[in-house]
Short mmCIF file of C-alpha atoms and ligand atoms in Angstrom, two decimals:
data_model
loop_
_atom_site.label_atom_id
_atom_site.label_comp_id
_atom_site.label_asym_id
_atom_site.label_seq_id
_atom_site.Cartn_x
_atom_site.Cartn_y
_atom_site.Cartn_z
CA MET X 1 110.04 132.32 101.41
CA SER X 2 111.10 129.63 98.92
CA GLU X 3 109.31 129.21 95.64
CA LEU X 4 106.31 126.89 95.93
CA LEU X 5 106.90 123.27 94.91
CA TYR X 6 103.40 121.83 95.05
CA LEU X 7 103.37 118.03 95.03
CA ASP X 8 100.02 117.48 96.73
CA HIS X 9 97.48 117.44 93.90
CA ASN X 10 95.45 114.66 95.53
CA ALA X 11 94.71 117.04 98.42
CA THR X 12 93.55 119.80 96.11
CA THR X 13 94.57 121.49 92.87
CA PRO X 14 95.15 125.12 91.89
CA ILE X 15 92.37 126.74 89.85
CA ALA X 16 93.31 126.60 86.17
CA PRO X 17 93.49 130.08 84.54
CA GLU X 18 90.86 129.11 81.94
CA VAL X 19 88.59 127.94 84.75
CA ARG X 20 88.98 131.18 86.70
CA GLU X 21 88.23 133.15 83.56
CA ALA X 22 85.10 131.12 82.84
CA MET X 23 83.70 131.64 86.33
CA MET X 24 84.36 135.39 86.68
CA PRO X 25 81.25 136.75 84.87
CA TRP X 26 79.09 134.76 87.30
CA LEU X 27 80.72 136.56 90.22
CA GLU X 28 80.22 139.96 88.58
CA ASN X 29 77.29 141.12 86.44
CA ASP X 30 75.69 137.75 85.84
CA PHE X 31 74.46 137.21 89.37
CA GLY X 32 70.94 135.99 88.57
CA ASN X 33 69.15 133.14 90.30
CA PRO X 34 68.87 130.27 87.83
CA SER X 35 65.28 129.68 88.94
CA SER X 36 64.18 133.22 87.89
CA VAL X 37 62.22 133.64 84.66
CA TYR X 38 63.80 136.88 83.37
CA SER X 39 66.80 136.66 81.09
CA LEU X 40 69.35 137.27 83.85
CA GLY X 41 68.08 134.12 85.55
CA ARG X 42 67.67 132.15 82.34
CA ARG X 43 71.28 132.87 81.39
CA ALA X 44 72.36 131.39 84.70
CA ALA X 45 70.18 128.32 84.16
CA ALA X 46 71.66 127.85 80.70
CA ALA X 47 75.19 128.12 82.11
CA ILE X 48 74.41 125.36 84.60
CA GLU X 49 73.06 123.12 81.84
CA LYS X 50 76.20 123.67 79.78
CA ALA X 51 78.34 122.71 82.78
CA ARG X 52 76.18 119.65 83.32
CA GLU X 53 76.95 118.54 79.75
CA GLN X 54 80.68 119.13 80.25
CA VAL X 55 80.78 117.11 83.47
CA ALA X 56 78.62 114.35 81.95
CA LEU X 57 81.01 114.07 78.97
CA LEU X 58 84.03 113.64 81.23
CA VAL X 59 82.52 110.68 83.07
CA GLY X 60 80.39 109.04 80.39
CA ALA X 61 77.02 110.04 81.84
CA LYS X 62 73.81 111.51 80.46
CA THR X 63 73.29 115.14 81.42
CA ASP X 64 70.23 114.43 83.58
CA GLU X 65 72.29 111.97 85.62
CA ILE X 66 74.53 114.73 87.03
CA VAL X 67 73.26 116.39 90.22
CA PHE X 68 75.34 119.37 91.35
CA ASN X 69 75.98 119.79 95.05
CA SER X 70 78.57 121.19 97.46
CA CYS X 71 81.33 118.55 97.46
CA GLY X 72 82.41 114.97 97.08
CA THR X 73 81.63 114.34 100.73
CA GLU X 74 78.03 115.45 100.23
CA ALA X 75 77.74 113.19 97.18
CA THR X 76 78.91 110.16 99.17
CA ASN X 77 76.66 110.95 102.14
CA THR X 78 73.70 111.43 99.79
CA ALA X 79 74.24 108.14 97.96
CA ILE X 80 74.55 106.14 101.17
CA HIS X 81 71.53 107.82 102.77
CA ALA X 82 69.50 107.27 99.59
CA ALA X 83 70.27 103.56 99.48
CA LEU X 84 69.25 103.14 103.11
CA ALA X 85 66.10 105.26 102.78
CA ILE X 86 64.91 103.42 99.68
CA ASP X 87 65.08 100.00 101.29
CA PRO X 88 64.66 100.56 105.04
CA ASP X 89 64.59 96.83 105.74
CA LYS X 90 68.07 96.33 104.32
CA ARG X 91 70.53 97.30 107.02
CA HIS X 92 73.85 96.08 105.64
CA ILE X 93 76.49 98.12 103.81
CA ILE X 94 79.66 96.79 102.22
CA THR X 95 82.70 99.04 101.90
CA SER X 96 86.48 98.63 102.23
CA THR X 97 89.13 99.34 104.85
CA VAL X 98 90.86 101.95 102.66
CA GLU X 99 88.04 104.40 101.93
CA HIS X 100 88.12 108.18 102.10
CA SER X 101 87.03 109.65 105.45
CA ALA X 102 83.72 110.76 103.90
CA THR X 103 82.76 107.08 103.65
CA VAL X 104 84.58 105.88 106.76
CA LYS X 105 83.01 108.42 109.11
CA LEU X 106 79.48 107.87 107.85
CA CYS X 107 79.78 104.08 107.98
CA GLU X 108 81.23 104.25 111.49
CA HIS X 109 78.29 106.42 112.50
CA LEU X 110 75.80 104.05 110.89
CA ALA X 111 77.39 101.16 112.79
CA THR X 112 76.44 102.92 116.03
CA ARG X 113 72.85 103.15 114.72
CA GLY X 114 72.43 99.42 114.30
CA TYR X 115 73.56 99.05 110.70
CA GLU X 116 75.92 96.24 109.85
CA ILE X 117 79.05 97.32 108.01
CA THR X 118 81.36 94.91 106.20
CA TRP X 119 84.84 96.37 105.77
CA LEU X 120 86.46 94.42 102.93
CA PRO X 121 90.21 93.96 103.43
CA VAL X 122 92.93 94.73 100.89
CA ASN X 123 96.21 92.88 100.35
CA LYS X 124 99.76 94.23 100.84
CA GLU X 125 99.56 95.92 97.43
CA GLY X 126 96.34 97.71 98.33
CA LEU X 127 94.25 95.53 96.01
CA LEU X 128 90.79 94.20 96.76
CA ASP X 129 89.71 90.64 96.05
CA PRO X 130 86.37 90.72 94.19
CA THR X 131 85.46 87.22 95.41
CA ALA X 132 85.47 88.55 98.99
CA LEU X 133 82.91 91.12 97.86
CA GLU X 134 80.78 88.46 96.25
CA GLU X 135 80.82 86.40 99.45
CA ALA X 136 79.93 89.40 101.63
CA ILE X 137 76.72 90.26 99.77
CA THR X 138 73.56 89.03 101.49
CA SER X 139 69.82 89.59 101.04
CA GLU X 140 70.19 92.37 103.66
CA THR X 141 72.76 94.36 101.65
CA ALA X 142 71.48 97.85 100.81
CA LEU X 143 74.60 99.17 99.08
CA VAL X 144 78.17 98.47 98.09
CA THR X 145 80.23 101.66 98.35
CA LEU X 146 83.83 101.65 97.15
CA LEU X 147 86.59 103.91 95.98
CA TRP X 148 87.84 103.59 92.46
CA ALA X 149 91.20 105.32 92.88
CA ASN X 150 92.68 105.47 96.35
CA ASN X 151 93.59 109.02 97.34
CA GLU X 152 96.65 107.95 99.36
CA THR X 153 98.25 105.30 97.17
CA GLY X 154 96.59 105.86 93.80
CA VAL X 155 95.77 102.13 93.60
CA LEU X 156 92.77 101.42 91.37
CA PHE X 157 90.17 98.87 92.40
CA PRO X 158 89.02 96.37 89.72
CA LEU X 159 85.80 98.21 88.95
CA GLU X 160 84.71 96.07 85.99
CA GLU X 161 84.79 92.93 88.12
CA ILE X 162 83.16 94.69 91.07
CA SER X 163 80.29 96.10 89.03
CA ALA X 164 79.75 92.74 87.33
CA ILE X 165 79.25 91.21 90.77
CA THR X 166 76.89 93.90 92.08
CA ALA X 167 74.87 93.71 88.85
CA ARG X 168 74.58 89.92 89.10
CA LYS X 169 73.56 90.17 92.78
CA LYS X 170 71.26 93.14 92.06
CA VAL X 171 72.81 95.32 94.77
CA PRO X 172 73.30 99.04 94.06
CA LEU X 173 76.91 100.22 93.72
CA HIS X 174 78.18 103.63 94.77
CA LEU X 175 81.57 104.60 93.41
CA ASP X 176 83.80 107.27 94.97
CA ALA X 177 85.28 108.50 91.70
CA VAL X 178 86.67 111.74 93.14
CA GLN X 179 90.33 110.90 92.52
CA ALA X 180 89.76 108.96 89.33
CA ALA X 181 87.85 111.69 87.47
CA GLY X 182 90.16 113.56 85.14
CA LYS X 183 93.08 111.19 85.78
CA VAL X 184 91.87 107.99 84.12
CA PRO X 185 89.20 107.56 81.42
CA ILE X 186 85.78 106.96 82.98
CA ASN X 187 82.58 105.66 81.50
CA LEU X 188 80.02 105.35 84.28
CA GLU X 189 77.35 104.16 81.88
CA GLU X 190 79.48 101.25 80.67
CA LEU X 191 80.65 100.43 84.18
CA GLY X 192 77.07 100.03 85.30
CA VAL X 193 77.35 101.85 88.61
CA GLN X 194 74.22 103.36 90.15
CA TYR X 195 75.80 106.31 92.00
CA ALA X 196 79.17 108.07 91.80
CA SER X 197 80.77 110.94 93.71
CA LEU X 198 82.71 113.71 91.98
CA SER X 199 84.48 116.79 93.31
CA ALA X 200 85.63 119.86 91.38
CA HIS X 201 88.59 120.92 93.49
CA LYS X 202 90.55 117.77 92.64
CA LEU X 203 90.45 118.77 88.98
CA TYR X 204 91.57 122.41 88.86
CA ALA X 205 88.28 124.07 89.87
CA PRO X 206 87.36 125.69 93.20
CA LYS X 207 86.49 123.95 96.44
CA GLY X 208 82.89 123.67 97.59
CA VAL X 209 81.31 122.20 94.46
CA GLY X 210 80.81 118.60 93.49
CA ALA X 211 78.30 116.29 91.89
CA LEU X 212 76.52 113.05 92.46
CA TYR X 213 75.96 110.84 89.43
CA VAL X 214 72.63 109.06 89.70
CA ASN X 215 71.99 106.52 86.96
CA ARG X 216 68.62 107.03 85.24
CA ARG X 217 67.51 103.56 86.22
CA ALA X 218 68.67 103.86 89.84
CA ARG X 219 66.21 104.63 92.58
CA PHE X 220 66.95 107.84 94.43
CA THR X 221 65.75 109.98 97.28
CA PRO X 222 67.37 113.34 98.12
CA LEU X 223 69.23 114.29 101.25
CA LEU X 224 68.52 118.03 100.88
CA ARG X 225 64.92 118.54 99.75
CA GLY X 226 64.08 121.54 97.62
CA SER X 227 63.07 122.38 94.08
CA GLN X 228 66.50 122.79 92.49
CA GLU X 229 68.35 120.11 90.49
CA SER X 230 65.02 118.53 89.48
CA GLY X 231 64.23 118.02 93.15
CA LYS X 232 67.31 115.86 93.63
CA ARG X 233 69.25 118.44 95.60
CA GLY X 234 67.69 121.56 97.10
CA GLY X 235 69.54 124.85 97.46
CA THR X 236 70.20 127.65 94.98
CA GLN X 237 73.07 126.49 92.82
CA ASN X 238 76.58 127.89 93.19
CA ILE X 239 76.66 129.02 89.57
CA ALA X 240 80.19 130.40 89.35
CA SER X 241 81.64 127.23 90.82
CA ILE X 242 79.42 124.97 88.72
CA VAL X 243 80.54 126.80 85.57
CA ALA X 244 84.11 126.34 86.78
CA PHE X 245 83.51 122.61 87.35
CA GLY X 246 82.16 122.35 83.79
CA LYS X 247 85.13 124.15 82.27
CA ALA X 248 87.55 122.08 84.37
CA SER X 249 85.87 118.88 83.16
CA GLU X 250 86.29 119.97 79.55
CA LEU X 251 89.98 120.73 80.15
CA ALA X 252 90.47 117.44 81.98
CA ARG X 253 88.96 115.56 79.08
CA ASN X 254 91.32 117.27 76.63
CA HIS X 255 94.33 116.58 78.85
CA LEU X 256 93.36 113.06 79.80
CA LEU X 257 95.48 110.92 77.55
CA SER X 258 98.52 113.01 76.65
CA GLY X 259 98.59 114.68 80.07
CA ALA X 260 98.34 111.44 82.00
CA GLU X 261 101.23 109.96 80.06
CA ARG X 262 103.45 112.97 80.75
CA ILE X 263 102.59 112.98 84.45
CA ALA X 264 103.22 109.22 84.72
CA GLY X 265 106.66 109.84 83.18
CA LEU X 266 107.49 112.47 85.81
CA ARG X 267 106.12 110.30 88.60
CA ASP X 268 108.11 107.26 87.49
CA ARG X 269 111.35 109.21 87.22
CA PHE X 270 110.75 110.66 90.70
CA GLU X 271 109.88 107.31 92.22
CA LEU X 272 112.65 105.28 90.61
CA SER X 273 115.24 107.95 91.49
CA LEU X 274 114.29 107.96 95.16
CA LEU X 275 114.12 104.17 95.31
CA SER X 276 117.65 103.93 93.93
CA MET X 277 119.25 107.04 95.51
CA VAL X 278 118.01 106.75 99.08
CA GLY X 279 118.37 103.64 101.23
CA GLY X 280 115.47 102.30 103.26
CA VAL X 281 112.76 103.47 100.85
CA ARG X 282 109.78 101.36 99.86
CA ARG X 283 106.74 102.04 97.69
CA ASN X 284 103.27 101.55 99.15
CA GLY X 285 100.67 100.13 96.80
CA THR X 286 100.94 98.22 93.58
CA ASP X 287 102.76 99.77 90.62
CA GLU X 288 99.81 98.97 88.31
CA PRO X 289 96.92 99.57 88.13
CA ARG X 290 97.52 102.93 89.74
CA LEU X 291 96.75 106.60 89.10
CA PRO X 292 99.49 108.10 86.92
CA ASN X 293 100.15 110.97 89.34
CA THR X 294 100.47 109.33 92.75
CA CYS X 295 103.51 108.02 94.63
CA ASN X 296 103.42 106.86 98.24
CA LEU X 297 106.77 106.00 99.86
CA THR X 298 107.97 104.85 103.26
CA PHE X 299 111.32 106.32 104.35
CA SER X 300 112.23 104.07 107.24
CA GLY X 301 113.38 105.79 110.41
CA ILE X 302 111.94 109.25 109.72
CA GLU X 303 108.93 111.00 111.20
CA ALA X 304 106.81 112.05 108.21
CA GLU X 305 105.13 114.90 110.08
CA THR X 306 108.56 116.40 110.84
CA ALA X 307 109.66 115.93 107.23
CA LEU X 308 106.59 117.94 106.15
CA LEU X 309 107.68 120.87 108.30
CA LEU X 310 111.25 120.81 106.95
CA PHE X 311 109.98 120.46 103.37
CA ASP X 312 107.67 123.41 103.96
CA LYS X 313 110.66 125.62 104.75
CA GLU X 314 111.88 124.89 101.23
CA GLY X 315 108.45 125.44 99.68
CA LEU X 316 107.77 121.74 99.08
CA CYS X 317 104.21 120.59 99.81
CA CYS X 318 103.33 116.91 100.04
CA SER X 319 101.40 114.92 102.57
CA ALA X 320 101.69 112.33 105.29
CA GLY X 321 98.76 109.97 105.06
CA SER X 322 95.61 111.71 103.86
CA ALA X 323 95.15 115.45 103.86
CA CYS X 324 92.10 115.08 106.06
CA SER X 325 94.07 113.45 108.84
CA SER X 326 97.10 115.72 108.80
CA GLY X 327 97.54 117.47 112.09
CA SER X 328 96.75 114.22 113.84
CA ILE X 329 99.50 111.75 114.62
CA ASN X 330 97.38 108.69 113.94
CA PRO X 331 98.99 106.62 111.23
CA SER X 332 97.14 106.34 107.94
CA HIS X 333 94.30 103.79 108.10
CA VAL X 334 94.94 103.05 104.41
CA LEU X 335 98.54 102.01 104.98
CA THR X 336 97.83 100.03 108.15
CA ALA X 337 95.03 98.20 106.29
CA MET X 338 97.71 97.15 103.78
CA GLY X 339 99.75 95.60 106.57
CA VAL X 340 102.23 98.47 106.93
CA THR X 341 103.25 98.75 110.60
CA ARG X 342 102.11 101.83 112.51
CA GLU X 343 105.71 103.02 112.74
CA GLU X 344 106.30 102.60 109.00
CA ALA X 345 102.99 104.31 108.28
CA ARG X 346 104.19 107.30 110.31
CA SER X 347 107.31 107.33 108.10
CA SER X 348 105.32 107.49 104.86
CA LEU X 349 104.84 110.37 102.47
CA ARG X 350 102.48 110.87 99.56
CA PHE X 351 103.60 112.86 96.54
CA SER X 352 100.96 113.66 93.94
CA PHE X 353 101.79 115.44 90.71
CA GLY X 354 99.65 117.60 88.49
CA ARG X 355 99.25 119.28 85.15
CA THR X 356 101.61 122.11 86.01
CA THR X 357 104.35 119.91 87.49
CA THR X 358 107.58 120.31 85.50
CA ASP X 359 110.78 118.33 85.01
CA ALA X 360 112.65 121.13 86.78
CA GLU X 361 110.37 120.74 89.79
CA ILE X 362 111.08 117.01 89.90
CA ASP X 363 114.81 117.82 89.85
CA ARG X 364 114.37 120.25 92.76
CA ALA X 365 112.34 117.69 94.73
CA LEU X 366 115.01 115.07 94.08
CA GLU X 367 117.58 117.42 95.61
CA ILE X 368 115.49 118.41 98.66
CA ILE X 369 114.02 115.06 99.71
CA PRO X 370 117.21 112.93 100.02
CA ARG X 371 118.93 115.79 101.88
CA ILE X 372 116.12 116.16 104.42
CA VAL X 373 115.66 112.42 104.85
CA ALA X 374 119.40 112.10 105.58
CA LYS X 375 119.19 114.96 108.07
CA LEU X 376 116.22 113.41 109.88
CA ARG X 377 117.97 110.06 110.05
CA THR X 378 121.05 111.57 111.71
CA LEU X 379 118.72 112.96 114.39
CA GLN X 380 117.37 109.51 115.12
CA PRO X 381 119.18 107.46 117.73
CA ALA X 382 120.05 104.04 116.25
CA GLY X 383 117.28 101.58 116.98
CA GLY X 384 115.27 104.24 118.80
CA SER X 385 111.97 105.71 117.79
CA PRO X 386 111.98 108.61 115.35
CA VAL X 387 112.62 112.03 116.86
CA ARG X 388 109.75 114.51 116.84
CA MET X 389 111.08 118.00 116.50
CA ASN X 390 109.32 121.10 117.77
CA THR X 391 109.49 123.18 114.63
C1 PLP P 401 88.81 114.68 98.26
C2 PLP P 401 88.10 113.40 98.25
C3 PLP P 401 86.77 113.29 98.68
C4 PLP P 401 86.00 114.45 99.25
O1 PLP P 401 85.74 115.47 98.33
P1 PLP P 401 85.40 116.93 98.92
O2 PLP P 401 84.88 117.67 97.75
O3 PLP P 401 86.69 117.47 99.45
O4 PLP P 401 84.38 116.73 99.99
C5 PLP P 401 86.17 112.06 98.62
N1 PLP P 401 86.82 110.98 98.16
C6 PLP P 401 88.08 111.03 97.75
C7 PLP P 401 88.74 109.80 97.22
C8 PLP P 401 88.78 112.23 97.79
O5 PLP P 401 90.05 112.28 97.40
#
């Protein structure tokens, strides 16, 4: 088995050693229920409050605005349900054509239940036109729900302009900040969003823990009713993972500026090298504004799913489209929304770098990728459709 070359940090990240260390006591002797009154329980409650401060600091929130839950998907579902439950007469939601599946699937479901969904388009660069948002808002609009950073292309939506519009029109705004958190500086308070989704496993903490930011002035109603999290999210808290999320947020905050610059340097070298070394390569999504760690490329004439299998034999992990849709051969909805043809979308690969990515790893990737792309292209009959191999 080849040494692992993990270039898929937008799918998930490894648990940082400091994070693992911070969570271990809560899996061992400190197993108390944070709602219990004896000291074992009170210690757990205090650990959760410390984590809440750490997460709040990362995103520019007040501690009581952070509601811990099970994942980013739960946060998004909760925010959308809350907006609809608060104003049952408003049956219109505005989102975009390039959202994460958590948003897409729920909005598609709501459409079958009589809700009206506006899917705002993006241009070839993956950018959204704020005036289209302004025009889409009506007196029926219950919520605007948008990504900040796109998980497939890294493209950043113009959040300042978007939130200025929703504030002026007095429509609540939910932000999917899962990919942005820890990669770009965030101040939710200044941005003026009402709700935001966060997930720990995209920032070097374990899977299965996330948070919903609920602005103090925003109206809210829970999805899971119970006494925990001030009644905003029932269910005994996953303390070890929440502590991990807190520690990971603190690390992310420390790494934010210097780390992001270093990762952008690696990403740019990788991207520019492939664009110049390999023919028939094109970048998907604008260069700026974009997450510093993400690179999405189309290698014309190859089948991305087959490339993934050949890369895997050399230990290289990256993704074709979004992680959530891998295994299916449907082309990425994000790329097709940007006007990329279905065939080109099936020839596209996402590489996402992380804190542990090294220069040597970039060198190794730059040796493997051109070699495998060349191999796949020789398998393709000229002018024919890409070959799918049974590997
Ligand atoms: C990963 C991701 C989610 C979902 O988070 P989970 O914790 O895996 O449910 C939502 N939005 C974006 C942009 C993501 O990348």
